[in-house]
Every structure is written in structure tokens, then in C-alpha cells.
Amino acid sequence: MASASFAKLNAASSTWIGQQSFGQRPRPSSTQRVSLPIRAGAYTEELVKTAKSIASPGRGILAIDESNATCGKRLASIGMDNNEANRQAYRQLLLTTPGLGEYISGAILFEETLYQSTTDGKKFVDCLRDENIVPGIKVDKGLVPLPGSNNESWCQGLDGLASRSAEYYKQGARFAKWRTVVSIPCGPSALAVKEAAWGLARYAAVSQDNGLVPIVEPEILLDGDHGIERTLKVAEKVWAEVFFYLAENNVTFEGILLKPSMVTPGAEHKEKASPETIAKCTLTMLRRRVPPAVPGIMFLSGGQSEVEATLNLNAMNQSPNPWHVSFSYARALQNTVLKTWQGRPENVEAAQKALLVRAKANSLAQLGRYSAEGENEEAKKGMFVKGYTY
């Protein structure tokens, strides 16, 4: 377990952010010789090219990497059984949408989907390539309880990651995703923050070693009644740790993408923040913590409504940023699509049009040109689920 390696790094691992310092890392004395390794990976040029392709103007990522169990929950919401044929039908609807590549530059797939084809026998990865969409793959193995923490989690999946990543590359994947989470109501503890940062850094290094651009995603959950200032403080600490360990693992920053949470109040906070406030706090955090060498910031929606996620993204693109600030949405792109489809073949075309509507809205938001005028009430409904897992 990756967390075991951190016992020596922080004895006070139950310390909560904001209550006590994390302890200073030892500095080498002036008489010590410091070795500075230079990492030149076999895939470096390709990684940079792939990352830039995904971080292209007016485009973002469609996340359809839900596990089979979570995809089953989505299907159950429209009265469908959770079986491979139904999952294939839904993902075929999404991945064969004509014109999707105008707004979508990458699609994160679940392992089952990466190896699937359409009912006509065309590989899903080829459907994406025909639209100039880069295929990606979820590589983590999910969250499990973190012993010694304040009821927190760590993300498993490092064992065997190199061999799996090599196989995913052969299948056509060119980027990867690893999601871990940090919970503000749980502290978060220093142990959980370090575990999240270390796991992300090791995954990123392994991914780059096998030709996959890593999406680095420490999701700070919306759960809680805290204010936006608390979220900002925690986010700054988390991203400081993440980039420290990315550097320690010789990860090439030009060949990664980030998938952060937006800096918002907790979902149960008494006052909602405006898109302008969320944009200001989120960009403050990014400017303090993220090097401009990183090509793309692809935000997760995290339970916001479709319209909220788009408005917040639009607000962040009202002035120039040193990175491509865009989206990597799952529910905020799929919610209306699923309800339009209802599992009926005769609704496929209408559902694909609904996907294009949401994709275009977020494309406009990436360019800072979105207006919520004309949005329907369904798109304004929040999708926050307390303790959400997938």
C-alpha cells in the first residue's frame, strides 16, 4: 500500500490543515552534493503534442469513465438493466455523435469501453479518432479506507499499472486519468493529503513512461458546510503537495493535464457563491500553485448543475490565463442526454443533439462567450450527491 511509505514522512499524520504546521522538509547543508537527475523519457515529444492537442481552443474532455456499477446507476435512472449490451448502447450513442470533435478534444473511457466496438463492428477508439478526439483511459482502481486517517480514503491501482498502461497504449489510448479525493469535513488530515499527492505523482510518472498523458485529479469534495475561504486554503495545500511530489518523481509538466475541483463553498453552506466569486478564488489558487508549463486545466463539475458548471467555467475565461482553462465533465455533459434517450432507439438522434448542445455551451465557456439565456430548467438542477462514489 502506497500509504505505508509515508509513515516516515510525517509522524503527525493526523494533523488537520490549518491547525498546525506540516513540518519542514530537511534542506541539504552547504557541504552536501545534491544530485539533480535529468529525465528524458522516450515519449516526451509525443506526450507534449498529445497534451497540446487536448488543450486546444474551444474544446474540452467528455468523461464517460464510470465504472460498470456507476454506469448501472445511470441506466437504472431510466429503467434499464445494467448489462454489457446496454452499457455499450449508451456509450455508442455518445461516441458516435456526428460533429462531436468540434467541441470535444478527448474522451475518458472505462476499460470495458476501450476494448469495445459499435454494433456494426467499428472500434470505439476509431470512432473517436475519426472526430479528432483523443482516446483516454481511467487507470485507478478506486477508493478504499485509509488506515490511520480521519475516516478518509486513498486510491489504489499502482500495482501492475505499468503493464496495464502499456496495453492501453497498444489499444489506442493516449492519456490516462487517476482520481483521488480529499474531504474537507474530515480535516483533511496530513496523511490523506500526502497519500493523495504521492499516489498521483507515482501514477503520473508511470503513465508518462508508457506514453500516456496523465490527468492529475485530486478532487476536493463538495461535501460540507464550510465557506469558500476554507476550500481555497485546503486547495492551496493539496496542490502544493501534488506539485512537490510530481517534481520529486521527475514528471514532465508540459506533458500532463490537471483536473481540479473549482473552489466553491461546501454544498451545505448557507450562502451560494456567484460565478465571479468562484472564478476569482479558483484562479487565485491556480496562479499560486500551478506552473505555467502545464498546458491544460480541465475542470471537473463535481455535482454542480449543467448550467452552474458552464457559467463558472465561462467566468474563469473572461481574462487571459497562462493555461488552457477548460472542462472534463461527466454528469454535466450527460445528464440531459440520458434523460432524452430513455434507452429507446428512436431517441438516439435527439439525445446526440442534446449532447452537442451541452458540448457547444462549454466550448463557448472555454472561449469566454457563453450565455445562459434560453437554458431549460432541467439543465439548472443541481446533481450533488452527499458522499458520492463511482
PDB file of C-alpha atoms in Angstrom, residues 41 55 57 71 83 129-130 205 223 225 291-292 369:
ATOM      1  CA  GLY A  41      11.617   9.882 -21.498  1.00  0.00           C
ATOM      2  CA  ALA A  55      -5.862  21.590 -24.635  1.00  0.00           C
ATOM      3  CA  PRO A  57      -9.134  26.294 -28.127  1.00  0.00           C
ATOM      4  CA  CYS A  71     -22.974   3.236 -15.176  1.00  0.00           C
ATOM      5  CA  ASN A  83     -25.643  -5.316 -18.625  1.00  0.00           C
ATOM      6  CA  ARG A 129     -10.045   9.269 -33.979  1.00  0.00           C
ATOM      7  CA  ASP A 130     -12.326   9.979 -36.938  1.00  0.00           C
ATOM      8  CA  ALA A 205       5.408   9.097 -13.718  1.00  0.00           C
ATOM      9  CA  ASP A 223     -19.424  17.774   0.955  1.00  0.00           C
ATOM     10  CA  ASP A 225     -20.997  23.414   5.195  1.00  0.00           C
ATOM     11  CA  PRO A 291       3.305  26.330 -13.098  1.00  0.00           C
ATOM     12  CA  PRO A 292       2.528  27.900 -16.499  1.00  0.00           C
ATOM     13  CA  ARG A 369     -18.520  33.629 -24.757  1.00  0.00           C
TER      14      ARG A 369
END
